[in-house]
Amino acid sequence: MRTMIKQRKKKSTGNPTDLHIRKSSCNRCGICCKKGSPTIHFEDRELIEKGNIPLKYLFTIRQHELSFDNIKEIIEPAKTDIIKIKNKKDSHECIFFDPDHSGCQIYQDRPVECRKLRCWDTKEILSFYDTTRISRKELIFSIDELWDLIQYHQDRCSYQKIAELADQIKQNENNHLVLKKLNNIIQYDSSLRQLIIEKNSMISEMLEFLFGRPLILTISLYGLKQKQSFLYDRCK
Ligand code: SF4
């Protein structure tokens, strides 16, 4: 969705035939839903709590995780948790977009970002998109044991720590102690997810919301790649 906002911002300058200028209402082209999913804000809390948007359809970009801000066009560490609706596999398309009807499967319960996005006039969404973002804590703090586990994982698998270790590896790729520390973090993250899946716990569907995306995938954001089982090297 943010890619869409940026594109509309660019297209609005100086071209009188631009779609941005000609449009004055939604014609259900679906482009905004195909370009990326929305972030969840405080205003959406009731939708989540009532189960209108189930947690299994959300994922978390964890605090300090590197993420691309389409508006600023930079990759930077997330200042807070950024909770988003999942995209379809290998696509930027929102999981709730129905291409056959070019519509939203949860239209009546769509998040506030989708309500505010008017591609023909992006002022409101641009001033809103990075405000009132809700965190995992605000959504599940009341579930004691689960929140304790999330906090432990957040601390043990901190992206600040990962960024520091990645920098050290890039400076000296033969630093085995640092490699071992990083591998331990990634192994813990993988083992925790595997354990939850094996227990067939109800929360296994919510792994990417509870613990963010697997480190084994996001480690590439830090310029590292898997060399062999749980050994990492810098991307050449
Ligand atoms: S929630 Fe609905 S309106 Fe919002 S991006 Fe997804 S499909 Fe589109």
PDB file of C-alpha atoms and ligand atoms in Angstrom:
ATOM      1  CA  MET A   1       0.000   0.000   0.000  1.00  0.00           C
ATOM      2  CA  ARG A   2       2.799   2.420   0.817  1.00  0.00           C
ATOM      3  CA  THR A   3       4.358   1.773  -2.591  1.00  0.00           C
ATOM      4  CA  MET A   4       1.053   2.839  -4.070  1.00  0.00           C
ATOM      5  CA  ILE A   5       1.029   6.014  -2.008  1.00  0.00           C
ATOM      6  CA  LYS A   6       4.509   6.861  -3.190  1.00  0.00           C
ATOM      7  CA  GLN A   7       3.646   6.166  -6.797  1.00  0.00           C
ATOM      8  CA  ARG A   8       0.603   8.372  -6.608  1.00  0.00           C
ATOM      9  CA  LYS A   9       2.696  11.101  -5.036  1.00  0.00           C
ATOM     10  CA  LYS A  10       5.161  10.956  -7.897  1.00  0.00           C
ATOM     11  CA  LYS A  11       2.534  10.760 -10.629  1.00  0.00           C
ATOM     12  CA  SER A  12       0.672  13.791  -9.358  1.00  0.00           C
ATOM     13  CA  THR A  13       3.279  16.260 -10.514  1.00  0.00           C
ATOM     14  CA  GLY A  14       2.782  18.179 -13.716  1.00  0.00           C
ATOM     15  CA  ASN A  15       0.924  15.704 -15.929  1.00  0.00           C
ATOM     16  CA  PRO A  16      -2.642  16.847 -16.701  1.00  0.00           C
ATOM     17  CA  THR A  17      -3.639  13.424 -18.042  1.00  0.00           C
ATOM     18  CA  ASP A  18      -2.504  11.731 -14.866  1.00  0.00           C
ATOM     19  CA  LEU A  19      -4.891   9.215 -13.303  1.00  0.00           C
ATOM     20  CA  HIS A  20      -4.264  10.901  -9.972  1.00  0.00           C
ATOM     21  CA  ILE A  21      -5.764  14.122 -11.254  1.00  0.00           C
ATOM     22  CA  ARG A  22      -8.572  12.619 -13.330  1.00  0.00           C
ATOM     23  CA  LYS A  23      -9.848  10.345 -10.564  1.00  0.00           C
ATOM     24  CA  SER A  24     -12.046  11.679  -7.823  1.00  0.00           C
ATOM     25  CA  SER A  25     -13.390   8.454  -6.354  1.00  0.00           C
ATOM     26  CA  CYS A  26     -12.452   4.792  -6.059  1.00  0.00           C
ATOM     27  CA  ASN A  27     -13.088   2.824  -9.261  1.00  0.00           C
ATOM     28  CA  ARG A  28     -12.035  -0.486  -7.683  1.00  0.00           C
ATOM     29  CA  CYS A  29      -8.979  -0.901  -9.871  1.00  0.00           C
ATOM     30  CA  GLY A  30      -7.393  -2.813  -6.974  1.00  0.00           C
ATOM     31  CA  ILE A  31      -3.940  -1.369  -7.566  1.00  0.00           C
ATOM     32  CA  CYS A  32      -3.550  -0.253  -3.940  1.00  0.00           C
ATOM     33  CA  CYS A  33      -4.371  -3.778  -2.677  1.00  0.00           C
ATOM     34  CA  LYS A  34      -1.969  -5.361  -5.177  1.00  0.00           C
ATOM     35  CA  LYS A  35       0.931  -3.116  -4.257  1.00  0.00           C
ATOM     36  CA  GLY A  36       1.073  -4.025  -0.578  1.00  0.00           C
ATOM     37  CA  SER A  37      -0.906  -4.650   2.560  1.00  0.00           C
ATOM     38  CA  PRO A  38      -1.838  -2.102   5.238  1.00  0.00           C
ATOM     39  CA  THR A  39      -0.272  -1.534   8.638  1.00  0.00           C
ATOM     40  CA  ILE A  40      -2.474  -1.976  11.708  1.00  0.00           C
ATOM     41  CA  HIS A  41      -3.106   1.084  13.917  1.00  0.00           C
ATOM     42  CA  PHE A  42      -4.757   1.733  17.288  1.00  0.00           C
ATOM     43  CA  GLU A  43      -7.927   2.574  15.407  1.00  0.00           C
ATOM     44  CA  ASP A  44      -8.070  -1.092  14.286  1.00  0.00           C
ATOM     45  CA  ARG A  45      -7.786  -2.550  17.763  1.00  0.00           C
ATOM     46  CA  GLU A  46     -11.468  -3.477  18.026  1.00  0.00           C
ATOM     47  CA  LEU A  47     -11.360  -5.271  14.658  1.00  0.00           C
ATOM     48  CA  ILE A  48      -8.500  -7.412  15.953  1.00  0.00           C
ATOM     49  CA  GLU A  49      -9.984  -8.008  19.391  1.00  0.00           C
ATOM     50  CA  LYS A  50     -13.343  -9.055  17.945  1.00  0.00           C
ATOM     51  CA  GLY A  51     -11.599 -11.421  15.529  1.00  0.00           C
ATOM     52  CA  ASN A  52     -12.823  -9.617  12.397  1.00  0.00           C
ATOM     53  CA  ILE A  53      -9.179  -9.650  11.356  1.00  0.00           C
ATOM     54  CA  PRO A  54      -7.707 -12.834  12.892  1.00  0.00           C
ATOM     55  CA  LEU A  55      -4.134 -12.708  14.215  1.00  0.00           C
ATOM     56  CA  LYS A  56      -3.101 -15.509  11.859  1.00  0.00           C
ATOM     57  CA  TYR A  57      -3.434 -13.060   8.957  1.00  0.00           C
ATOM     58  CA  LEU A  58      -0.990 -10.589  10.517  1.00  0.00           C
ATOM     59  CA  PHE A  59       2.779 -10.443  10.690  1.00  0.00           C
ATOM     60  CA  THR A  60       5.102  -8.238  12.691  1.00  0.00           C
ATOM     61  CA  ILE A  61       8.108  -6.250  11.593  1.00  0.00           C
ATOM     62  CA  ARG A  62       9.797  -6.216  14.991  1.00  0.00           C
ATOM     63  CA  GLN A  63      11.178  -3.090  16.655  1.00  0.00           C
ATOM     64  CA  HIS A  64      14.661  -2.274  15.256  1.00  0.00           C
ATOM     65  CA  GLU A  65      14.219  -4.684  12.314  1.00  0.00           C
ATOM     66  CA  LEU A  66      15.389  -3.201   9.023  1.00  0.00           C
ATOM     67  CA  SER A  67      12.422  -2.341   6.855  1.00  0.00           C
ATOM     68  CA  PHE A  68      11.824  -0.319   3.700  1.00  0.00           C
ATOM     69  CA  ASP A  69       9.867   2.900   4.102  1.00  0.00           C
ATOM     70  CA  ASN A  70       8.277   3.569   0.728  1.00  0.00           C
ATOM     71  CA  ILE A  71       7.497   7.162   1.537  1.00  0.00           C
ATOM     72  CA  LYS A  72      11.013   8.101   2.597  1.00  0.00           C
ATOM     73  CA  GLU A  73      12.459   5.542   0.163  1.00  0.00           C
ATOM     74  CA  ILE A  74      15.028   4.331   2.646  1.00  0.00           C
ATOM     75  CA  ILE A  75      15.726   1.152   4.573  1.00  0.00           C
ATOM     76  CA  GLU A  76      15.861   1.910   8.266  1.00  0.00           C
ATOM     77  CA  PRO A  77      15.317   0.127  11.605  1.00  0.00           C
ATOM     78  CA  ALA A  78      11.648   0.100  12.618  1.00  0.00           C
ATOM     79  CA  LYS A  79      11.100   2.540  15.503  1.00  0.00           C
ATOM     80  CA  THR A  80       8.297   0.393  16.919  1.00  0.00           C
ATOM     81  CA  ASP A  81       6.657  -2.887  16.047  1.00  0.00           C
ATOM     82  CA  ILE A  82       4.961  -2.541  12.661  1.00  0.00           C
ATOM     83  CA  ILE A  83       2.066  -4.974  12.421  1.00  0.00           C
ATOM     84  CA  LYS A  84       0.799  -5.631   8.926  1.00  0.00           C
ATOM     85  CA  ILE A  85      -1.711  -7.795   7.120  1.00  0.00           C
ATOM     86  CA  LYS A  86       0.096 -10.616   5.327  1.00  0.00           C
ATOM     87  CA  ASN A  87       0.679 -10.591   1.598  1.00  0.00           C
ATOM     88  CA  LYS A  88      -0.062 -13.555  -0.647  1.00  0.00           C
ATOM     89  CA  LYS A  89       2.849 -15.948  -1.167  1.00  0.00           C
ATOM     90  CA  ASP A  90       5.670 -14.500  -3.295  1.00  0.00           C
ATOM     91  CA  SER A  91       3.595 -11.404  -3.996  1.00  0.00           C
ATOM     92  CA  HIS A  92       2.969  -7.913  -2.660  1.00  0.00           C
ATOM     93  CA  GLU A  93      -0.800  -8.447  -2.978  1.00  0.00           C
ATOM     94  CA  CYS A  94      -2.804  -8.192   0.243  1.00  0.00           C
ATOM     95  CA  ILE A  95      -4.076 -11.585   1.388  1.00  0.00           C
ATOM     96  CA  PHE A  96      -7.639 -10.224   1.522  1.00  0.00           C
ATOM     97  CA  PHE A  97      -7.717  -8.976  -2.060  1.00  0.00           C
ATOM     98  CA  ASP A  98     -10.108 -10.951  -4.254  1.00  0.00           C
ATOM     99  CA  PRO A  99      -8.820 -10.609  -7.842  1.00  0.00           C
ATOM    100  CA  ASP A 100     -11.912 -12.234  -9.392  1.00  0.00           C
ATOM    101  CA  HIS A 101     -14.146  -9.460  -8.095  1.00  0.00           C
ATOM    102  CA  SER A 102     -11.425  -6.833  -7.756  1.00  0.00           C
ATOM    103  CA  GLY A 103     -12.533  -6.267  -4.213  1.00  0.00           C
ATOM    104  CA  CYS A 104     -11.685  -6.612  -0.547  1.00  0.00           C
ATOM    105  CA  GLN A 105     -12.917  -9.728   1.254  1.00  0.00           C
ATOM    106  CA  ILE A 106     -13.144  -7.796   4.525  1.00  0.00           C
ATOM    107  CA  TYR A 107     -14.402  -4.527   3.064  1.00  0.00           C
ATOM    108  CA  GLN A 108     -16.744  -3.673   5.964  1.00  0.00           C
ATOM    109  CA  ASP A 109     -13.935  -4.435   8.421  1.00  0.00           C
ATOM    110  CA  ARG A 110     -10.970  -3.121   6.465  1.00  0.00           C
ATOM    111  CA  PRO A 111      -8.252  -1.352   8.478  1.00  0.00           C
ATOM    112  CA  VAL A 112      -8.064   2.395   8.905  1.00  0.00           C
ATOM    113  CA  GLU A 113      -5.192   2.783   6.409  1.00  0.00           C
ATOM    114  CA  CYS A 114      -7.397   1.338   3.658  1.00  0.00           C
ATOM    115  CA  ARG A 115     -10.191   3.704   4.637  1.00  0.00           C
ATOM    116  CA  LYS A 116      -7.923   6.721   4.536  1.00  0.00           C
ATOM    117  CA  LEU A 117      -6.155   5.883   1.289  1.00  0.00           C
ATOM    118  CA  ARG A 118      -7.592   7.921  -1.554  1.00  0.00           C
ATOM    119  CA  CYS A 119      -5.190   7.509  -4.413  1.00  0.00           C
ATOM    120  CA  TRP A 120      -6.461  10.705  -6.043  1.00  0.00           C
ATOM    121  CA  ASP A 121      -5.705  12.728  -2.904  1.00  0.00           C
ATOM    122  CA  THR A 122      -2.989  11.280  -0.665  1.00  0.00           C
ATOM    123  CA  LYS A 123      -2.662  14.139   1.853  1.00  0.00           C
ATOM    124  CA  GLU A 124      -4.551  12.362   4.616  1.00  0.00           C
ATOM    125  CA  ILE A 125      -2.794   9.009   4.312  1.00  0.00           C
ATOM    126  CA  LEU A 126       0.644  10.639   4.057  1.00  0.00           C
ATOM    127  CA  SER A 127       0.167  12.479   7.319  1.00  0.00           C
ATOM    128  CA  PHE A 128      -1.256   9.377   9.001  1.00  0.00           C
ATOM    129  CA  TYR A 129       0.686   6.296   7.834  1.00  0.00           C
ATOM    130  CA  ASP A 130       3.479   6.407  10.443  1.00  0.00           C
ATOM    131  CA  THR A 131       1.360   7.543  13.401  1.00  0.00           C
ATOM    132  CA  THR A 132      -0.709   5.511  15.901  1.00  0.00           C
ATOM    133  CA  ARG A 133       0.917   2.218  14.942  1.00  0.00           C
ATOM    134  CA  ILE A 134      -0.095  -0.476  17.382  1.00  0.00           C
ATOM    135  CA  SER A 135       2.418  -2.935  18.871  1.00  0.00           C
ATOM    136  CA  ARG A 136       2.144  -6.597  19.873  1.00  0.00           C
ATOM    137  CA  LYS A 137       2.212  -5.520  23.518  1.00  0.00           C
ATOM    138  CA  GLU A 138      -0.922  -3.432  23.132  1.00  0.00           C
ATOM    139  CA  LEU A 139      -2.734  -6.336  21.509  1.00  0.00           C
ATOM    140  CA  ILE A 140      -1.785  -9.280  23.722  1.00  0.00           C
ATOM    141  CA  PHE A 141      -0.289  -7.893  26.924  1.00  0.00           C
ATOM    142  CA  SER A 142      -3.107  -9.446  28.952  1.00  0.00           C
ATOM    143  CA  ILE A 143      -2.043 -13.014  28.032  1.00  0.00           C
ATOM    144  CA  ASP A 144       0.661 -13.338  30.714  1.00  0.00           C
ATOM    145  CA  GLU A 145       2.695 -16.370  29.685  1.00  0.00           C
ATOM    146  CA  LEU A 146       2.544 -15.582  26.006  1.00  0.00           C
ATOM    147  CA  TRP A 147       3.691 -12.021  26.529  1.00  0.00           C
ATOM    148  CA  ASP A 148       6.583 -13.226  28.727  1.00  0.00           C
ATOM    149  CA  LEU A 149       7.700 -15.573  25.949  1.00  0.00           C
ATOM    150  CA  ILE A 150       7.495 -12.804  23.354  1.00  0.00           C
ATOM    151  CA  GLN A 151       9.541 -10.494  25.530  1.00  0.00           C
ATOM    152  CA  TYR A 152      12.157 -13.180  26.084  1.00  0.00           C
ATOM    153  CA  HIS A 153      12.349 -13.862  22.347  1.00  0.00           C
ATOM    154  CA  GLN A 154      12.505 -10.130  21.578  1.00  0.00           C
ATOM    155  CA  ASP A 155      15.401  -9.734  23.971  1.00  0.00           C
ATOM    156  CA  ARG A 156      17.302 -12.846  22.947  1.00  0.00           C
ATOM    157  CA  CYS A 157      16.770 -12.263  19.230  1.00  0.00           C
ATOM    158  CA  SER A 158      17.081  -8.487  19.317  1.00  0.00           C
ATOM    159  CA  TYR A 159      17.635  -6.905  15.909  1.00  0.00           C
ATOM    160  CA  GLN A 160      19.978  -4.361  17.497  1.00  0.00           C
ATOM    161  CA  LYS A 161      22.188  -7.242  18.636  1.00  0.00           C
ATOM    162  CA  ILE A 162      21.926  -8.898  15.218  1.00  0.00           C
ATOM    163  CA  ALA A 163      22.942  -5.669  13.446  1.00  0.00           C
ATOM    164  CA  GLU A 164      26.016  -5.336  15.697  1.00  0.00           C
ATOM    165  CA  LEU A 165      27.065  -8.961  15.131  1.00  0.00           C
ATOM    166  CA  ALA A 166      26.505  -8.646  11.377  1.00  0.00           C
ATOM    167  CA  ASP A 167      28.763  -5.578  11.286  1.00  0.00           C
ATOM    168  CA  GLN A 168      31.474  -7.433  13.167  1.00  0.00           C
ATOM    169  CA  ILE A 169      31.232 -10.400  10.784  1.00  0.00           C
ATOM    170  CA  LYS A 170      31.512  -8.084   7.789  1.00  0.00           C
ATOM    171  CA  GLN A 171      34.689  -6.611   9.265  1.00  0.00           C
ATOM    172  CA  ASN A 172      36.185 -10.005  10.044  1.00  0.00           C
ATOM    173  CA  GLU A 173      34.418 -13.007   8.590  1.00  0.00           C
ATOM    174  CA  ASN A 174      36.747 -15.403  10.431  1.00  0.00           C
ATOM    175  CA  ASN A 175      35.612 -14.184  13.825  1.00  0.00           C
ATOM    176  CA  HIS A 176      34.249 -17.543  14.975  1.00  0.00           C
ATOM    177  CA  LEU A 177      33.092 -16.300  18.354  1.00  0.00           C
ATOM    178  CA  VAL A 178      30.853 -13.690  16.738  1.00  0.00           C
ATOM    179  CA  LEU A 179      29.607 -16.209  14.158  1.00  0.00           C
ATOM    180  CA  LYS A 180      28.769 -18.590  16.959  1.00  0.00           C
ATOM    181  CA  LYS A 181      26.796 -15.905  18.820  1.00  0.00           C
ATOM    182  CA  LEU A 182      24.804 -15.092  15.714  1.00  0.00           C
ATOM    183  CA  ASN A 183      24.186 -18.757  14.928  1.00  0.00           C
ATOM    184  CA  ASN A 184      22.933 -19.329  18.468  1.00  0.00           C
ATOM    185  CA  ILE A 185      20.402 -16.528  18.077  1.00  0.00           C
ATOM    186  CA  ILE A 186      19.146 -17.871  14.750  1.00  0.00           C
ATOM    187  CA  GLN A 187      19.013 -21.416  16.092  1.00  0.00           C
ATOM    188  CA  TYR A 188      16.977 -20.312  19.094  1.00  0.00           C
ATOM    189  CA  ASP A 189      14.502 -18.513  16.832  1.00  0.00           C
ATOM    190  CA  SER A 190      14.140 -21.561  14.555  1.00  0.00           C
ATOM    191  CA  SER A 191      13.887 -24.058  17.431  1.00  0.00           C
ATOM    192  CA  LEU A 192      11.197 -22.047  19.193  1.00  0.00           C
ATOM    193  CA  ARG A 193       9.069 -21.944  16.036  1.00  0.00           C
ATOM    194  CA  GLN A 194       9.622 -25.647  15.378  1.00  0.00           C
ATOM    195  CA  LEU A 195       8.680 -26.555  18.934  1.00  0.00           C
ATOM    196  CA  ILE A 196       5.438 -24.588  18.715  1.00  0.00           C
ATOM    197  CA  ILE A 197       4.573 -26.223  15.373  1.00  0.00           C
ATOM    198  CA  GLU A 198       5.292 -29.731  16.747  1.00  0.00           C
ATOM    199  CA  LYS A 199       3.099 -29.137  19.753  1.00  0.00           C
ATOM    200  CA  ASN A 200       0.380 -28.266  17.263  1.00  0.00           C
ATOM    201  CA  SER A 201      -0.454 -25.435  19.532  1.00  0.00           C
ATOM    202  CA  MET A 202      -3.196 -23.039  18.542  1.00  0.00           C
ATOM    203  CA  ILE A 203      -0.609 -20.323  18.367  1.00  0.00           C
ATOM    204  CA  SER A 204       1.400 -22.023  15.593  1.00  0.00           C
ATOM    205  CA  GLU A 205      -0.719 -20.208  12.987  1.00  0.00           C
ATOM    206  CA  MET A 206       0.243 -16.905  14.572  1.00  0.00           C
ATOM    207  CA  LEU A 207       4.021 -17.352  14.632  1.00  0.00           C
ATOM    208  CA  GLU A 208       4.767 -14.450  12.309  1.00  0.00           C
ATOM    209  CA  PHE A 209       2.576 -12.138  14.332  1.00  0.00           C
ATOM    210  CA  LEU A 210       3.957 -13.268  17.713  1.00  0.00           C
ATOM    211  CA  PHE A 211       7.661 -13.538  16.859  1.00  0.00           C
ATOM    212  CA  GLY A 212       7.974 -11.701  13.553  1.00  0.00           C
ATOM    213  CA  ARG A 213       9.360 -13.263  10.428  1.00  0.00           C
ATOM    214  CA  PRO A 214      11.883 -16.116  10.853  1.00  0.00           C
ATOM    215  CA  LEU A 215      15.447 -14.854  11.313  1.00  0.00           C
ATOM    216  CA  ILE A 216      16.607 -17.436   8.834  1.00  0.00           C
ATOM    217  CA  LEU A 217      14.816 -15.312   6.214  1.00  0.00           C
ATOM    218  CA  THR A 218      15.423 -11.790   7.499  1.00  0.00           C
ATOM    219  CA  ILE A 219      19.163 -12.264   8.101  1.00  0.00           C
ATOM    220  CA  SER A 220      19.766 -11.418   4.430  1.00  0.00           C
ATOM    221  CA  LEU A 221      18.640  -7.842   5.240  1.00  0.00           C
ATOM    222  CA  TYR A 222      21.904  -7.569   7.193  1.00  0.00           C
ATOM    223  CA  GLY A 223      24.070  -8.587   4.257  1.00  0.00           C
ATOM    224  CA  LEU A 224      24.510 -12.176   5.466  1.00  0.00           C
ATOM    225  CA  LYS A 225      23.569 -15.425   3.828  1.00  0.00           C
ATOM    226  CA  GLN A 226      23.381 -19.021   4.966  1.00  0.00           C
ATOM    227  CA  LYS A 227      26.575 -20.846   4.063  1.00  0.00           C
ATOM    228  CA  GLN A 228      25.744 -24.241   5.466  1.00  0.00           C
ATOM    229  CA  SER A 229      23.503 -25.337   8.269  1.00  0.00           C
ATOM    230  CA  PHE A 230      23.467 -22.406  10.689  1.00  0.00           C
ATOM    231  CA  LEU A 231      26.707 -20.895   9.521  1.00  0.00           C
ATOM    232  CA  TYR A 232      26.535 -17.422   8.086  1.00  0.00           C
ATOM    233  CA  ASP A 233      28.799 -15.506   5.852  1.00  0.00           C
ATOM    234  CA  ARG A 234      28.554 -12.049   4.373  1.00  0.00           C
ATOM    235  CA  CYS A 235      26.889 -11.694   0.968  1.00  0.00           C
ATOM    236  CA  LYS A 236      29.602 -11.317  -1.647  1.00  0.00           C
TER     237      LYS A 236
HETATM  238  S1  SF4 B   1      -7.522  -5.061   3.594  1.00  0.00           S
HETATM  239 FE1  SF4 B   1      -8.890  -4.976   1.811  1.00  0.00          FE
HETATM  240  S2  SF4 B   1      -8.865  -2.818   1.138  1.00  0.00           S
HETATM  241 FE2  SF4 B   1      -7.097  -3.144   2.488  1.00  0.00          FE
HETATM  242  S3  SF4 B   1      -5.357  -3.643   1.112  1.00  0.00           S
HETATM  243 FE3  SF4 B   1      -6.299  -5.585   1.796  1.00  0.00          FE
HETATM  244  S4  SF4 B   1      -7.779  -6.104   0.187  1.00  0.00           S
HETATM  245 FE4  SF4 B   1      -7.285  -3.929  -0.046  1.00  0.00          FE
END
